[in-house]
Coordinates of C-alpha atoms in Angstrom, one line a residue:
M1 CA 20.5 19.9 6.0
V2 CA 17.6 17.6 5.1
T3 CA 18.4 14.0 4.1
K4 CA 15.8 11.8 2.4
N5 CA 15.8 8.0 2.4
P6 CA 16.2 6.7 -1.1
Q7 CA 15.0 3.2 -0.2
R8 CA 11.4 2.2 -0.9
L9 CA 9.0 -0.6 0.1
A10 CA 9.0 -3.4 -2.5
E11 CA 5.5 -4.8 -2.7
V12 CA 1.9 -4.3 -1.6
G13 CA -0.2 -7.3 -1.0
P14 CA -3.7 -8.3 -2.2
I15 CA -6.7 -6.6 -0.8
D16 CA -8.2 -8.2 2.3
P17 CA -11.9 -8.7 1.4
R18 CA -12.8 -8.3 5.1
T19 CA -11.4 -4.7 5.4
G20 CA -10.6 -3.3 2.0
F21 CA -7.0 -2.7 3.0
P22 CA -3.9 -4.6 1.7
L23 CA -3.2 -7.7 3.6
W24 CA 0.5 -6.8 3.8
Y25 CA 3.4 -4.6 2.7
E26 CA 6.9 -6.0 2.0
D27 CA 10.3 -4.3 2.1
A28 CA 13.4 -5.1 0.1
T29 CA 14.7 -7.5 2.7
G30 CA 11.6 -9.7 2.3
T31 CA 10.0 -8.7 5.6
R32 CA 6.3 -8.8 5.1
L33 CA 4.0 -7.1 7.7
D34 CA 0.3 -7.3 8.0
L35 CA -2.3 -4.7 9.2
A36 CA -2.8 -5.0 12.9
W37 CA -6.4 -3.9 13.3
Q38 CA -7.7 -6.6 15.7
R39 CA -8.0 -5.5 19.3
D40 CA -7.2 -8.8 21.0
D41 CA -3.4 -8.8 20.2
P42 CA -1.4 -7.5 23.1
N43 CA 1.7 -7.0 20.9
T44 CA -0.1 -4.6 18.6
P45 CA -1.9 -2.2 20.9
V46 CA -1.4 1.0 18.9
I47 CA -4.8 1.4 17.2
A48 CA -7.4 4.1 17.4
G49 CA -9.8 4.0 20.4
L50 CA -13.4 3.0 20.2
D51 CA -14.5 6.7 20.0
E52 CA -12.8 6.9 16.6
S53 CA -14.0 3.5 15.3
G54 CA -16.9 2.3 13.3
T55 CA -18.4 -0.6 11.4
L56 CA -16.5 -1.7 8.3
R57 CA -17.8 -4.6 6.1
G58 CA -19.6 -6.1 9.1
I59 CA -16.6 -5.7 11.4
A60 CA -17.8 -3.8 14.5
D61 CA -15.5 -1.2 16.1
F62 CA -13.0 -1.2 13.2
P63 CA -10.3 1.3 14.2
G64 CA -10.2 4.7 12.5
E65 CA -6.4 4.3 12.6
S66 CA -4.3 1.1 12.5
F67 CA -0.7 0.3 11.5
Y68 CA 1.5 -2.1 9.5
M69 CA 4.5 -0.6 11.4
T70 CA 4.8 2.2 13.9
A71 CA 7.9 3.4 15.8
E72 CA 7.7 6.2 18.3
A73 CA 10.3 7.9 20.5
E74 CA 10.1 10.8 23.0
L75 CA 12.9 13.1 24.1
P76 CA 13.1 15.8 26.8
L77 CA 13.9 19.2 25.3
G78 CA 15.7 22.0 27.1
G79 CA 16.6 25.5 26.0
G80 CA 13.1 27.1 26.3
G81 CA 11.6 28.9 29.2
Q82 CA 10.5 25.6 30.5
D83 CA 11.4 22.0 29.8
G84 CA 9.8 20.8 26.6
E85 CA 9.5 17.6 24.7
V86 CA 10.0 16.1 21.3
R87 CA 7.9 13.3 19.8
V88 CA 9.1 11.3 16.8
I89 CA 6.6 9.1 14.8
L90 CA 7.7 6.8 12.0
A91 CA 4.7 4.8 10.6
L92 CA 3.0 2.9 7.8
E93 CA -0.6 3.8 8.7
A94 CA -4.0 2.7 7.5
T95 CA -6.9 5.1 7.9
F96 CA -9.7 6.8 5.9
A97 CA -9.6 9.9 3.7
T98 CA -12.9 11.2 5.2
E99 CA -13.8 11.6 8.8
G100 CA -14.8 8.3 10.4
V101 CA -14.7 4.8 9.1
A102 CA -16.1 4.7 5.5
D103 CA -15.7 1.8 3.0
G104 CA -14.3 3.1 -0.3
Q105 CA -12.2 5.7 1.5
Q106 CA -9.4 3.5 2.7
I107 CA -5.9 5.0 2.5
V108 CA -2.4 3.7 3.5
F109 CA 0.5 6.2 3.8
G110 CA 4.0 6.4 5.1
R111 CA 4.4 9.0 7.8
I112 CA 7.4 10.8 9.3
R113 CA 6.4 13.3 12.0
F114 CA 8.6 15.6 14.1
R115 CA 6.8 17.4 16.9
V116 CA 8.3 20.0 19.3
R117 CA 6.5 21.4 22.3
D118 CA 7.9 24.2 24.6
G119 CA 11.1 24.6 22.7
R120 CA 12.7 28.0 22.0
P121 CA 10.4 30.3 20.0
E122 CA 11.2 30.8 16.3
T123 CA 14.1 28.4 16.5
T124 CA 15.1 25.8 13.9
Y125 CA 15.6 22.2 15.3
T126 CA 17.2 19.4 13.3
L127 CA 16.1 15.8 13.8
T128 CA 18.2 12.8 12.8
H129 CA 16.1 9.6 12.7
P130 CA 16.4 6.1 11.2
Y131 CA 15.1 7.2 7.8
G132 CA 17.0 10.5 7.4
T133 CA 17.0 14.1 8.8
V134 CA 14.3 16.8 8.9
Q135 CA 14.4 20.4 10.1
A136 CA 11.5 22.4 11.6
T137 CA 11.2 25.9 13.0
T138 CA 9.0 26.7 16.0
D139 CA 6.4 29.4 16.2
D140 CA 6.3 32.1 18.8
R141 CA 5.2 29.6 21.5
G142 CA 8.1 27.2 20.8
R143 CA 5.9 24.7 19.0
V144 CA 6.0 23.0 15.6
T145 CA 4.7 19.8 14.0
A146 CA 6.5 18.8 10.8
T147 CA 4.7 15.9 9.0
E148 CA 5.4 14.1 5.8
D149 CA 2.6 11.8 4.6
V150 CA 3.0 9.8 1.3
G151 CA 0.1 7.9 -0.1
L152 CA -3.1 9.8 0.6
T153 CA -5.3 8.8 -2.4
P154 CA -8.2 6.5 -1.5
L155 CA -7.8 2.9 -2.7
E156 CA -4.5 3.7 -4.5
F157 CA -2.4 1.6 -2.1
T158 CA 0.7 1.6 -4.2
G159 CA 1.2 5.3 -3.3
A160 CA 2.6 4.3 0.1
L161 CA 5.4 2.5 -1.8
G162 CA 6.8 6.0 -2.6
G163 CA 7.2 6.9 1.0
H164 CA 10.4 6.8 3.1
I165 CA 9.4 4.1 5.6
A166 CA 11.7 1.4 4.3
P167 CA 13.0 -1.0 5.2
F168 CA 11.0 -1.9 8.2
L169 CA 12.7 -1.5 11.6
R170 CA 12.9 -4.3 14.2
W171 CA 14.4 -5.1 17.5
P172 CA 17.9 -6.6 17.5
P173 CA 18.0 -10.2 18.6
D174 CA 16.3 -10.5 22.0
P175 CA 14.7 -13.5 23.6
A176 CA 12.0 -11.2 24.9
L177 CA 10.8 -10.4 21.4
P178 CA 7.5 -12.3 20.7
E179 CA 7.8 -14.7 17.8
G180 CA 6.3 -13.3 14.6
Y181 CA 6.7 -9.6 15.6
I182 CA 9.3 -6.9 15.0
G183 CA 8.6 -5.3 18.4
D184 CA 6.1 -5.8 21.2
G185 CA 4.3 -2.4 20.8
T186 CA 4.8 -1.5 24.4
T187 CA 8.4 -1.6 25.6
E188 CA 11.0 1.1 24.8
H189 CA 13.8 -0.8 23.1
T190 CA 16.7 -0.4 20.8
I191 CA 16.1 -0.9 17.1
T192 CA 17.9 -1.9 13.9
G193 CA 17.2 -1.6 10.2
S194 CA 18.0 2.1 9.5
P195 CA 19.4 2.4 5.9
F196 CA 21.7 5.1 7.3
N197 CA 22.7 3.1 10.4
T198 CA 21.1 5.9 12.4
N199 CA 19.0 3.7 14.7
F200 CA 18.2 6.6 17.0
A201 CA 16.6 10.0 17.3
L202 CA 18.9 13.0 17.8
V203 CA 17.6 16.5 18.1
D204 CA 20.0 19.4 17.6
G205 CA 19.1 22.9 18.7
P206 CA 20.1 25.6 21.2
G207 CA 20.1 24.1 24.7
A208 CA 18.3 21.0 23.5
G209 CA 20.2 18.8 25.8
T210 CA 19.8 20.7 29.0
A211 CA 16.6 19.1 30.3
G212 CA 18.2 15.9 31.5
G213 CA 18.1 13.7 28.3
N214 CA 21.0 11.6 27.0
S215 CA 23.9 13.1 25.2
D216 CA 24.9 12.3 21.7
P217 CA 27.4 9.4 22.1
N218 CA 29.5 10.9 19.3
D219 CA 29.5 14.3 20.9
P220 CA 29.2 13.8 24.6
G221 CA 28.4 16.8 26.8
N222 CA 27.2 19.0 23.9
P223 CA 24.3 21.0 25.5
D224 CA 22.7 21.5 22.1
K225 CA 22.0 17.9 21.4
V226 CA 19.6 15.4 23.0
Y227 CA 19.6 11.7 22.0
T228 CA 17.7 8.4 22.4
D229 CA 17.9 5.0 20.9
Q230 CA 14.8 3.8 22.6
F231 CA 11.7 3.3 20.5
V232 CA 8.3 1.7 21.1
L233 CA 8.0 -0.4 18.0
Q234 CA 5.0 -2.3 16.6
G235 CA 4.6 -4.7 13.7
R236 CA 3.5 -8.2 13.0
S237 CA 4.7 -10.7 10.4
A238 CA 2.1 -11.5 7.8
T239 CA 0.8 -15.1 7.9
I240 CA -2.2 -14.6 5.6
H241 CA -0.9 -13.9 2.1
G242 CA -4.1 -13.9 0.1
V243 CA -4.6 -13.8 -3.6
E244 CA -5.4 -11.1 -6.2
I245 CA -7.2 -11.7 -9.4
T246 CA -5.4 -9.6 -12.0
R247 CA -7.4 -10.8 -15.0
A248 CA -10.3 -13.2 -15.7
I249 CA -11.4 -13.6 -19.3
Y250 CA -13.1 -16.2 -21.5
R251 CA -12.5 -17.2 -25.0
R252 CA -15.3 -18.7 -27.1
A253 CA -14.5 -20.3 -30.4
A254 CA -16.8 -20.2 -33.4
S255 CA -17.8 -23.7 -32.5
G256 CA -19.1 -22.4 -29.1
T257 CA -16.4 -24.0 -26.9
V258 CA -15.5 -21.8 -24.0
T259 CA -12.2 -21.6 -22.2
V260 CA -11.5 -19.3 -19.2
E261 CA -8.1 -17.9 -18.4
V262 CA -7.5 -16.6 -14.8
F263 CA -4.3 -14.6 -14.0
A264 CA -3.5 -14.1 -10.3
R265 CA -0.9 -12.7 -7.9
S266 CA 0.2 -13.8 -4.5
V267 CA 3.5 -14.5 -2.9
P268 CA 5.7 -17.4 -4.3
G269 CA 5.0 -20.9 -3.0
Q270 CA 1.3 -20.7 -2.5
Q271 CA -1.4 -23.3 -3.5
L272 CA -4.2 -21.4 -5.2
G273 CA -7.6 -22.8 -6.3
A274 CA -10.1 -21.4 -8.9
S275 CA -13.8 -22.1 -9.0
L276 CA -16.2 -21.1 -11.8
D277 CA -19.7 -20.1 -10.6
G278 CA -19.3 -22.2 -7.4
G279 CA -18.0 -25.3 -9.2
P280 CA -15.1 -27.5 -8.2
Q281 CA -11.7 -25.9 -7.6
T282 CA -9.0 -26.1 -10.2
P283 CA -5.4 -25.6 -9.0
L284 CA -3.4 -22.7 -10.6
Q285 CA 0.0 -23.2 -12.0
G286 CA 3.0 -21.2 -10.8
G287 CA 4.6 -20.7 -7.5
N288 CA 8.2 -19.8 -8.3
T289 CA 7.2 -16.1 -8.8
P290 CA 4.3 -14.0 -7.5
N291 CA 2.3 -14.8 -10.8
Y292 CA -0.2 -17.7 -11.2
L293 CA -2.4 -18.9 -14.1
S294 CA -5.3 -21.2 -14.6
R295 CA -6.8 -22.2 -18.0
M296 CA -10.0 -24.0 -17.5
P297 CA -12.5 -25.4 -20.0
A298 CA -16.1 -24.4 -19.4
D299 CA -17.9 -26.5 -22.1
N300 CA -20.3 -24.2 -24.0
T301 CA -21.4 -21.9 -21.1
V302 CA -19.8 -18.6 -20.3
P303 CA -19.4 -18.4 -16.5
T304 CA -20.5 -15.3 -14.6
Q305 CA -17.6 -15.2 -12.1
V306 CA -14.5 -16.9 -10.8
T307 CA -13.6 -17.3 -7.2
L308 CA -10.0 -17.8 -6.1
T309 CA -8.8 -19.1 -2.7
N310 CA -5.3 -19.3 -1.3
Q311 CA -5.4 -22.8 0.2
T312 CA -2.0 -22.3 1.9
D313 CA -3.4 -19.6 4.2
P314 CA -4.5 -20.5 7.7
I315 CA -7.6 -18.4 7.1
A316 CA -9.3 -18.8 3.7
L317 CA -10.3 -15.4 2.2
P318 CA -12.0 -16.1 -1.1
V319 CA -11.9 -13.3 -3.7
T320 CA -14.3 -13.0 -6.7
A321 CA -14.1 -11.3 -10.1
R322 CA -16.4 -11.1 -13.0
V323 CA -15.4 -13.1 -16.1
T324 CA -15.4 -10.9 -19.2
D325 CA -14.3 -11.3 -22.8
A326 CA -10.9 -9.9 -23.9
V327 CA -10.8 -7.0 -26.3
E328 CA -7.9 -6.4 -28.6
I329 CA -7.5 -3.1 -30.5
I330 CA -6.0 -3.9 -33.9
Q331 CA -6.0 -0.4 -35.3
A332 CA -6.3 3.1 -33.9
D333 CA -5.2 5.4 -36.7
Y334 CA -5.9 9.1 -37.4
D335 CA -5.7 10.4 -40.9
S336 CA -5.0 14.2 -40.4
T337 CA -5.6 14.9 -44.1
N338 CA -9.1 13.4 -44.1
Q339 CA -9.6 14.1 -40.4
T340 CA -10.8 10.6 -39.8
L341 CA -10.1 8.3 -36.8
T342 CA -10.3 4.6 -37.7
V343 CA -10.6 2.1 -35.0
S344 CA -10.6 -1.7 -35.4
A345 CA -11.0 -4.2 -32.6
T346 CA -12.0 -7.8 -31.9
S347 CA -13.5 -9.7 -29.0
S348 CA -12.3 -13.1 -27.7
D349 CA -15.9 -14.2 -28.1
Q350 CA -16.0 -15.4 -31.7
S351 CA -19.4 -17.0 -31.4
G352 CA -21.4 -14.4 -29.5
A353 CA -19.8 -11.4 -31.3
P354 CA -20.6 -8.9 -28.5
A355 CA -21.0 -5.3 -29.6
L356 CA -17.9 -3.1 -29.4
T357 CA -18.0 0.6 -28.6
V358 CA -15.4 3.3 -28.7
T359 CA -15.9 5.3 -25.5
G360 CA -17.2 8.7 -26.3
R361 CA -17.4 8.0 -30.0
G362 CA -19.8 5.2 -30.8
G363 CA -20.1 1.6 -31.9
L364 CA -18.0 -0.3 -34.4
S365 CA -19.6 -1.7 -37.5
G366 CA -18.4 -5.2 -37.4
P367 CA -14.8 -4.9 -36.3
V368 CA -14.2 -1.3 -37.7
G369 CA -15.4 2.2 -37.0
A370 CA -14.6 5.5 -38.7
F371 CA -15.1 8.8 -36.9
A372 CA -14.8 12.3 -38.2
L373 CA -12.6 14.4 -35.9
D374 CA -10.8 17.7 -36.5
A375 CA -8.2 16.4 -33.9
P376 CA -7.8 13.0 -32.2
P377 CA -7.5 12.0 -28.6
A378 CA -4.2 10.6 -27.5
T379 CA -5.8 7.2 -26.7
V380 CA -9.0 5.3 -27.5
T381 CA -10.8 2.8 -25.3
V382 CA -13.0 0.1 -26.7
V383 CA -15.6 -1.5 -24.5
S384 CA -17.4 -4.8 -25.1
A385 CA -21.0 -5.6 -24.3
A386 CA -19.5 -8.7 -22.6
G387 CA -17.5 -6.6 -20.2
G388 CA -14.1 -6.5 -21.7
T389 CA -12.1 -3.3 -22.3
S390 CA -8.9 -2.2 -23.9
T391 CA -7.0 1.1 -24.4
A392 CA -4.5 1.9 -27.1
N393 CA -2.5 4.9 -28.2
V394 CA -3.7 6.7 -31.3
R395 CA -1.2 6.6 -34.3
V396 CA -1.2 9.5 -36.7
V397 CA -0.7 8.1 -40.2
A398 CA -1.1 11.2 -42.5

């Protein structure tokens, strides 16, 4: 029987401009872990070696693999012609979709791996672990590696939220636990946090427990079971929370007056500042939720870009976005009798009146465009010469 964990991670953090990876992931308990890619932290030693590393955004020797959390356990395995072993890996991993370190190919995925070596040939083993159960059948050499990876699309970091690594594991209270960590990355230790209260690894298979491992505490002496509650656990609490610009638009009135609206996301309780084209910083309002807003006058000049900084962070990591107009689609109607698609849209720039174009169809004449089509697309996208864009569903009116 296979059991899947129904729990999921809750949030993914803003992108770290240094690495292109999210600054943190958060579980439903509020535990927020950052990516441990620096080589000088003795409590987060589990990263790829230099032979698998490369330069990323000016960072030399960036690891080809690094982790937000990893928990590993090993068990001796009997029942085969020789003593074997089982390795269990539970991880939220950062790596690259292509071989080697390559900007633009960043991926983060949740991994559950069950590896058997030198077990009985063509035999099914069942693993119970903190996030559920999994079964795997060995080949004719008594080997199998069963791996589940969730979140393998480059730059789509929300994909890892659909994996089964949730909530994050941690050591039970222990004075030896370094402050700010869930484990020390080196010591075998008990853990807590399993949604099933299965804070262990248990392998069930013919003769599995005959190689000297620990018996199942709930079934002592059973030769077909081997058990451990000892994991090497790595993870570090996030201290840099960053900021993400979710929207940056300008509105220009017919008189020429310009106002810029900046929408941002971070964790609650942060002090965020916005700067237009390198000018003075303006604080953003918000803080009770992850959402923040700034509405800034810009006289009669449309700024090129906005820069946001989380002033609460111990290390400032400014992020920048282009300022565009806002496009609103007023009408996207298809008349099936006349076989005509009518699209109407406006720009937030009432003075400059930038040209508006329906993607794949053509420009609007003023705010309206009519296009002869024997059948319409499901949606239309209108793009402004000032950078704004908007997509709407097509409505069939006749």
